[in-house]
mmCIF file with all atom_site columns, C-alpha atoms in Angstrom:
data_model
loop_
_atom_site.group_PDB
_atom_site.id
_atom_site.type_symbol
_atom_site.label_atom_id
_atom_site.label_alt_id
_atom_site.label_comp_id
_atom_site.label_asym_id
_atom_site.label_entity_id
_atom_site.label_seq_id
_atom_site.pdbx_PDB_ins_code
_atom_site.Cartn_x
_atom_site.Cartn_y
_atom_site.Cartn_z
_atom_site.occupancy
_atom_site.B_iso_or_equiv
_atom_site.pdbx_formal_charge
_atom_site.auth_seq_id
_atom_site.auth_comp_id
_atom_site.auth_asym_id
_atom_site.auth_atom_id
_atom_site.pdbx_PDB_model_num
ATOM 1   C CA . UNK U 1 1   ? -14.572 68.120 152.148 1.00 96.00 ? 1412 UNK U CA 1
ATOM 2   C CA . UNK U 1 2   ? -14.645 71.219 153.895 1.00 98.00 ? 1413 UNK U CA 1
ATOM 3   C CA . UNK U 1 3   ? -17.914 73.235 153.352 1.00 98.00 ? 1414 UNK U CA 1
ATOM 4   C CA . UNK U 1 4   ? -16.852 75.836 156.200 1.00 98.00 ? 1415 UNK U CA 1
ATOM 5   C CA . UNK U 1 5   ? -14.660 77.730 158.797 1.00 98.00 ? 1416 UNK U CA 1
ATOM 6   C CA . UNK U 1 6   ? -15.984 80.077 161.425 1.00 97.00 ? 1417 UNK U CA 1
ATOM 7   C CA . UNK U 1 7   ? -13.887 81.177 164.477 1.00 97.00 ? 1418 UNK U CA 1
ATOM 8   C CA . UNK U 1 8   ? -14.459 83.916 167.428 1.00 97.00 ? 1419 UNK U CA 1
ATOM 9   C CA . UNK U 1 9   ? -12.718 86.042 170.335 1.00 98.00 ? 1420 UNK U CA 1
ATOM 10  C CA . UNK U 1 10  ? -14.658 87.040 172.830 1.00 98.00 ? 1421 UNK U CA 1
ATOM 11  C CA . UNK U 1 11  ? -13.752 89.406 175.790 1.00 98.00 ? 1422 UNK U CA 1
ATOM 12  C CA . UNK U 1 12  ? -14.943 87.174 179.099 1.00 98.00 ? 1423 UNK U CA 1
ATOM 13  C CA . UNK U 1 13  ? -14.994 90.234 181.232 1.00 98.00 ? 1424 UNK U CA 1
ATOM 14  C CA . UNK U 1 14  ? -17.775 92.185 178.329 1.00 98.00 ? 1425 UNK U CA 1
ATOM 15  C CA . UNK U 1 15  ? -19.950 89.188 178.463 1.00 98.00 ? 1426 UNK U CA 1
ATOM 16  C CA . UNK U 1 16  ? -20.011 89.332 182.839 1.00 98.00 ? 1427 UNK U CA 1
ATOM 17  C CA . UNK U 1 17  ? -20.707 92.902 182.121 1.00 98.00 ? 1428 UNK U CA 1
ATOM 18  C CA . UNK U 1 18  ? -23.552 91.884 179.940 1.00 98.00 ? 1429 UNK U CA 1
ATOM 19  C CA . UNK U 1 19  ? -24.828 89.279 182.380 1.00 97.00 ? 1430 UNK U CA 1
ATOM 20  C CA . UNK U 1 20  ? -24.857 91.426 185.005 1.00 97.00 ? 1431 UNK U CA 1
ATOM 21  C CA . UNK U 1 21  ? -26.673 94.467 183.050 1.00 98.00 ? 1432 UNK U CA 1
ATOM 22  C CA . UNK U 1 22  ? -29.612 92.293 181.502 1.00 97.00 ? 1433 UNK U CA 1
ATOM 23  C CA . UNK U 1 23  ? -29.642 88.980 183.090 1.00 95.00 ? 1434 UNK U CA 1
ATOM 24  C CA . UNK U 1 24  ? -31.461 86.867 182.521 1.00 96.00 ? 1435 UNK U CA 1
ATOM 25  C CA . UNK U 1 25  ? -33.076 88.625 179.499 1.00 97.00 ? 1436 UNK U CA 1
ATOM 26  C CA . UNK U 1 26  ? -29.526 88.237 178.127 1.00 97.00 ? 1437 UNK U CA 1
ATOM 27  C CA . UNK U 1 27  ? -29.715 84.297 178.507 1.00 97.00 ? 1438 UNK U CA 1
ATOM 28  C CA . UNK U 1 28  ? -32.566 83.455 177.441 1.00 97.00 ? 1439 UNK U CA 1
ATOM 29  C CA . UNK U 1 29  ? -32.251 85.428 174.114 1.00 96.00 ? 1440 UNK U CA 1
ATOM 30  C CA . UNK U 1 30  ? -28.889 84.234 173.477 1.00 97.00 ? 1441 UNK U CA 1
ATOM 31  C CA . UNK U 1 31  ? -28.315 80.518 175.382 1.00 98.00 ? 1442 UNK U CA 1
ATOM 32  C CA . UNK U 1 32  ? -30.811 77.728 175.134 1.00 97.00 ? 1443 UNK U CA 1
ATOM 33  C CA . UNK U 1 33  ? -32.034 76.128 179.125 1.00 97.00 ? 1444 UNK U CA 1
ATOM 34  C CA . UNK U 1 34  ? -29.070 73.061 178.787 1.00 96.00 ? 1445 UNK U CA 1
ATOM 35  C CA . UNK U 1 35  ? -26.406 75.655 178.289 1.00 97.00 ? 1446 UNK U CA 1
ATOM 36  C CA . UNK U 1 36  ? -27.701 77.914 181.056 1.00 98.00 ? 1447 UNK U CA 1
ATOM 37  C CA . UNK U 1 37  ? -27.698 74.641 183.376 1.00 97.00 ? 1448 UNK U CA 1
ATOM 38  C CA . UNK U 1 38  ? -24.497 73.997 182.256 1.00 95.00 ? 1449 UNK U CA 1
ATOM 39  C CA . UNK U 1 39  ? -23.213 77.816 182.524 1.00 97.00 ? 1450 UNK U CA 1
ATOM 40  C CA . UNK U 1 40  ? -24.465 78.630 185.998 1.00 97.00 ? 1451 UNK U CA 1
ATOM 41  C CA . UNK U 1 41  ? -23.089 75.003 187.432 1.00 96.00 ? 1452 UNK U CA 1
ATOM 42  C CA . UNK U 1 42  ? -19.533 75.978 186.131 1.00 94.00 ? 1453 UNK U CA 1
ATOM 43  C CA . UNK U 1 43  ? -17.351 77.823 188.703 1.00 95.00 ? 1454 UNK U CA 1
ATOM 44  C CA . UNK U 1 44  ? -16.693 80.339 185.928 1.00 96.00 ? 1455 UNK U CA 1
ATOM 45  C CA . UNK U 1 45  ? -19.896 81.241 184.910 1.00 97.00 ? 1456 UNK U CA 1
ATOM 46  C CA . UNK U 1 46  ? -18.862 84.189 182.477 1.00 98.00 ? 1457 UNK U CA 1
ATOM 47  C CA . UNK U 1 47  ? -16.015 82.201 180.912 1.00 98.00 ? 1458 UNK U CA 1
ATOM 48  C CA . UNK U 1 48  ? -18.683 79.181 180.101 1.00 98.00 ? 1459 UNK U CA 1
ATOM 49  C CA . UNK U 1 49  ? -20.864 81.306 178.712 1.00 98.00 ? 1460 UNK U CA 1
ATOM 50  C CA . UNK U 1 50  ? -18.170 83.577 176.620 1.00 98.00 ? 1461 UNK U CA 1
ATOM 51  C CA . UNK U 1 51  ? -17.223 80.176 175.429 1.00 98.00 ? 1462 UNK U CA 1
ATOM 52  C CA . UNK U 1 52  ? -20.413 79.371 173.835 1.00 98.00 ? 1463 UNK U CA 1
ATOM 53  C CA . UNK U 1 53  ? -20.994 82.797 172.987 1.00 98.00 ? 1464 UNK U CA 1
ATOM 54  C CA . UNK U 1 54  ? -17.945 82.356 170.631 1.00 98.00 ? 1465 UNK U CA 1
ATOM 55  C CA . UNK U 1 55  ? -18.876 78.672 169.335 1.00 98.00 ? 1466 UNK U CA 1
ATOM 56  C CA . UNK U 1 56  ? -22.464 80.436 168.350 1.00 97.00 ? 1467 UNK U CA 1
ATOM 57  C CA . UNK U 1 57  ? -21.005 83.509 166.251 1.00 95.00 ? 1468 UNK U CA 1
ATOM 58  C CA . UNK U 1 58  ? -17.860 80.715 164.933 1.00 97.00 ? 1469 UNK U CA 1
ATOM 59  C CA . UNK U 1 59  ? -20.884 78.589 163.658 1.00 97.00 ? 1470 UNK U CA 1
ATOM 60  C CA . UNK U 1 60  ? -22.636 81.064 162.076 1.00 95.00 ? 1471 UNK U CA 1
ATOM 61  C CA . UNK U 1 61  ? -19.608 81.928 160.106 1.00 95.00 ? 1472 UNK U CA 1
ATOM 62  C CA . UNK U 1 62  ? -18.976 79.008 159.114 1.00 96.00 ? 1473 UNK U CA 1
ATOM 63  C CA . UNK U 1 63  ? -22.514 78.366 157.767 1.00 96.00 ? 1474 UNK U CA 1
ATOM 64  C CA . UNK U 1 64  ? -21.363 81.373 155.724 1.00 92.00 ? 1475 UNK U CA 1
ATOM 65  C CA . UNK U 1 65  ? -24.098 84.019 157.197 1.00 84.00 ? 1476 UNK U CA 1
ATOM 66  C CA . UNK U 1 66  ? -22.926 85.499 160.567 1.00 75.00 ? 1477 UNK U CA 1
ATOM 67  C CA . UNK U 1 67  ? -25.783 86.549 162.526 1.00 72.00 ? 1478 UNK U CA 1
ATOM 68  C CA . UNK U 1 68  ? -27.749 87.666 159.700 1.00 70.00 ? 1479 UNK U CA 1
ATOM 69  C CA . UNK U 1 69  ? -30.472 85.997 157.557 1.00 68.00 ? 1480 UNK U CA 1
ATOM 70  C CA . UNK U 1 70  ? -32.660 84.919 159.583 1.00 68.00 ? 1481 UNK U CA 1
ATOM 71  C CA . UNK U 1 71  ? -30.547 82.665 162.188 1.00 81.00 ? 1482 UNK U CA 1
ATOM 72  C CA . UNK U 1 72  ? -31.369 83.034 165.694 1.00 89.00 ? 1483 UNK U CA 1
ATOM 73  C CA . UNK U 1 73  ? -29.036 82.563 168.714 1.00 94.00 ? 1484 UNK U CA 1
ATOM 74  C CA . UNK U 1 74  ? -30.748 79.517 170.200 1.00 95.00 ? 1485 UNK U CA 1
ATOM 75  C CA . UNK U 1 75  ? -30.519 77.987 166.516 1.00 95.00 ? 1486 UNK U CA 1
ATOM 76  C CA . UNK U 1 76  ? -27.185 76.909 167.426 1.00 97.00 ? 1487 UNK U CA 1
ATOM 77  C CA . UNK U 1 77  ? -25.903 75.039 170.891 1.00 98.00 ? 1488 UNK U CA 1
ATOM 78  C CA . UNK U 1 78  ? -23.108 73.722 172.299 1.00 97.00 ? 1489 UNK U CA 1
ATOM 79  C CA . UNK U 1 79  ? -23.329 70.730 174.612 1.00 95.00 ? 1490 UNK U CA 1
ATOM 80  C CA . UNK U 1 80  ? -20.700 68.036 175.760 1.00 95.00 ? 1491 UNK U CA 1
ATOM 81  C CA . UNK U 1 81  ? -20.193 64.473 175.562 1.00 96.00 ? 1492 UNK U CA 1
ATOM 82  C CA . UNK U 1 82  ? -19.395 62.233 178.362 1.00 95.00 ? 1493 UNK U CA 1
ATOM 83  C CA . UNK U 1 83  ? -15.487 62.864 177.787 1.00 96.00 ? 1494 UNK U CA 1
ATOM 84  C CA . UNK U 1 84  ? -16.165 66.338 177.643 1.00 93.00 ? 1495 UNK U CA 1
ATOM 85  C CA . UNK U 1 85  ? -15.639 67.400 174.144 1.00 96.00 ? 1496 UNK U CA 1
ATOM 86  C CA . UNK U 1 86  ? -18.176 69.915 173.231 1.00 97.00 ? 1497 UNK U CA 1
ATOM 87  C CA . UNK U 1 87  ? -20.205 69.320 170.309 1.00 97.00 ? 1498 UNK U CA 1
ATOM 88  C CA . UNK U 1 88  ? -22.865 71.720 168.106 1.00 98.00 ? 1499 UNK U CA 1
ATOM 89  C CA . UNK U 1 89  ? -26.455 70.710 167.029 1.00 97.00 ? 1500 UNK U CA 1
ATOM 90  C CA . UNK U 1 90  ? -28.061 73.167 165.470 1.00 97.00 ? 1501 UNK U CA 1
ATOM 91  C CA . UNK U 1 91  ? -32.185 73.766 164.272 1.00 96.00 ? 1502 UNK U CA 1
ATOM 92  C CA . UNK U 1 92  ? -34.335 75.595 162.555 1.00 94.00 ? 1503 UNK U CA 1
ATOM 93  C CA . UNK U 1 93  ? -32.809 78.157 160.235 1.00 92.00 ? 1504 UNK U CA 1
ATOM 94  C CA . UNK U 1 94  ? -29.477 77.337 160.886 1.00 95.00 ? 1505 UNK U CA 1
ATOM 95  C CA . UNK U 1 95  ? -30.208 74.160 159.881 1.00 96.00 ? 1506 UNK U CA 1
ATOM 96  C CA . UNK U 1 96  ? -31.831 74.616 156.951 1.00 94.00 ? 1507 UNK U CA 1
ATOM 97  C CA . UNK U 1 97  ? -28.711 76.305 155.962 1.00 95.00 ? 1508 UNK U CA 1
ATOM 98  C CA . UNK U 1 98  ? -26.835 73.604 156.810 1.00 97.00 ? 1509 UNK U CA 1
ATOM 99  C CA . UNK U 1 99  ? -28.471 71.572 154.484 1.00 97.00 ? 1510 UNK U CA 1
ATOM 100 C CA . UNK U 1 100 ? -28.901 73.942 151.267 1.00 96.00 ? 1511 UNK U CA 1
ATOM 101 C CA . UNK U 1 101 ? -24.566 73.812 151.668 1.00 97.00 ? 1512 UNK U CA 1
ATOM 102 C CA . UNK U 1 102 ? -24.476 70.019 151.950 1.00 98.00 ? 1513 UNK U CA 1
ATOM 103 C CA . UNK U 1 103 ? -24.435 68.561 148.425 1.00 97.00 ? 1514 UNK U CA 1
ATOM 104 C CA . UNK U 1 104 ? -26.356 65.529 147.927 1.00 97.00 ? 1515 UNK U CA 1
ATOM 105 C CA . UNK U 1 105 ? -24.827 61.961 149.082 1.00 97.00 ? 1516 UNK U CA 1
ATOM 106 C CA . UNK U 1 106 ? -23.093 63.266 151.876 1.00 98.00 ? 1517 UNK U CA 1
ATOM 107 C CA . UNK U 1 107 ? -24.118 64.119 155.498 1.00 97.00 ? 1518 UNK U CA 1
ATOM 108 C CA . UNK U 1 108 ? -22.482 66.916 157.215 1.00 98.00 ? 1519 UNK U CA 1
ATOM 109 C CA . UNK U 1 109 ? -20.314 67.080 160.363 1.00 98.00 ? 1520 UNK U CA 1
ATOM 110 C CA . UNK U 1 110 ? -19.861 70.010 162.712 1.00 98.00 ? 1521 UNK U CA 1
ATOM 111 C CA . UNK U 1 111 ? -16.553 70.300 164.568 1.00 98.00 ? 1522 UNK U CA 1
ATOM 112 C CA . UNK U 1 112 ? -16.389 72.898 167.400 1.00 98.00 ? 1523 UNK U CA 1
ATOM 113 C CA . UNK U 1 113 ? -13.419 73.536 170.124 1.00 98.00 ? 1524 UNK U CA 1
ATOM 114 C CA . UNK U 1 114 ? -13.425 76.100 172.584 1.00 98.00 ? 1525 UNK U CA 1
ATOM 115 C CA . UNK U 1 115 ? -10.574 77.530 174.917 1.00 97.00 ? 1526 UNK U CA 1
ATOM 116 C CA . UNK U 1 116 ? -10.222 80.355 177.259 1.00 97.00 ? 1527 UNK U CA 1
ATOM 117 C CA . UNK U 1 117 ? -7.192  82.232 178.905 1.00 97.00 ? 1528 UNK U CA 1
ATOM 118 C CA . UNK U 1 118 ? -8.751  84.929 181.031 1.00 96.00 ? 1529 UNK U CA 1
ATOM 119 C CA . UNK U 1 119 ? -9.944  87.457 179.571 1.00 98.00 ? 1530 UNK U CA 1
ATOM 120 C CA . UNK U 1 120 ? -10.232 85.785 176.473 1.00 98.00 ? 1531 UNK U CA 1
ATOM 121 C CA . UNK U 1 121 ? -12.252 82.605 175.043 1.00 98.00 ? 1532 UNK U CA 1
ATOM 122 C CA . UNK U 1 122 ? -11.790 81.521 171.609 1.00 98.00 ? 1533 UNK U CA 1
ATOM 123 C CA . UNK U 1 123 ? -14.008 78.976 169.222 1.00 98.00 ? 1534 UNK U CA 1
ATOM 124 C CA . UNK U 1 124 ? -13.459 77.641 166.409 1.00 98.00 ? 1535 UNK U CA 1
ATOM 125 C CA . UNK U 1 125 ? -15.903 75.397 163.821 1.00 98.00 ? 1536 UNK U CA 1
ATOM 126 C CA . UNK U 1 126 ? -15.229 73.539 160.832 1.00 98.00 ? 1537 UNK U CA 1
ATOM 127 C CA . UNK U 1 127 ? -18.024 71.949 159.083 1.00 98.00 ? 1538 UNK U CA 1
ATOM 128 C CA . UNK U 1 128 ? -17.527 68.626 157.095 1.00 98.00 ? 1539 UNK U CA 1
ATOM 129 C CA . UNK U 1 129 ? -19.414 66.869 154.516 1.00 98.00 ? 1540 UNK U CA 1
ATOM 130 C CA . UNK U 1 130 ? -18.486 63.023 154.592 1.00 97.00 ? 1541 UNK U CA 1
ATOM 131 C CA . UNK U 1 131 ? -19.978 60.620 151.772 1.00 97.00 ? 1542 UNK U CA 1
ATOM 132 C CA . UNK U 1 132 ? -22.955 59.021 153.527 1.00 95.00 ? 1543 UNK U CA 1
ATOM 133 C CA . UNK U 1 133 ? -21.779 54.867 153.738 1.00 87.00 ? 1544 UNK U CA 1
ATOM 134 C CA . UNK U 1 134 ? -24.371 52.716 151.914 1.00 75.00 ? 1545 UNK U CA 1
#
């Protein structure tokens, strides 16, 4: 079942803007130490992080809340598996909330996807709840 949808535009060219007015103030409020690694390896540093930007405020709709109730940025983060699909793990508030929407007997599932076309990137998330297999 489908406990939530969340997608996000974000302007690539605002968030260099942003990067290049606060820095790393901006980072480290916002992206947690494996997505900066990951961010400032990429050859488009701006579009990686506009990317995850998007997945963050996608996520937090979907958990039904935006940015608002308590979540923090660093609450949510997007890393990759081997075959490069990126993946979301969230903590703290976020997932608390995450489990006050999960009903009981099931275990939730967060799918993310990202894309950009210069100037744009673009995330969606849809969280799942699957029946937990005894």
């Amino acid at each position: 079942m489908i406990l939530g949808i969340g997608t996000d535009l974000a302007n690539i060219e605002r968030i260099e803007r942003t990067l290049a007015r606060f820095g790393d103030r901006f980072r480290n409020r916002v992206f947690t130490e494996t997505e900066q690694t990951k961010a400032e390896r990429r050859k488009d540093v701006a579009g990686t992080y506009a990317k995850r930007w998007a997945a963050k405020e996608a996520c937090s709709k979907a958990l039904g809340t935006g940015l608002r109730m308590g979540i923090a940025w660093k609450d949510m983060a997007v890393t990759n598996l081997h075959t490069g699909q990126p993946v979301m793990a969230v903590t703290g508030w976020a997932q608390e909330r995450l489990e006050s929407m999960t009903p009981p007997g099931y275990e939730a599932i967060i799918h993310v996807t990202l894309t950009d076309d210069h100037p744009w990137a673009q995330a969606f998330v849809v969280i799942e709840a699957r029946p937990i297999q005894s």
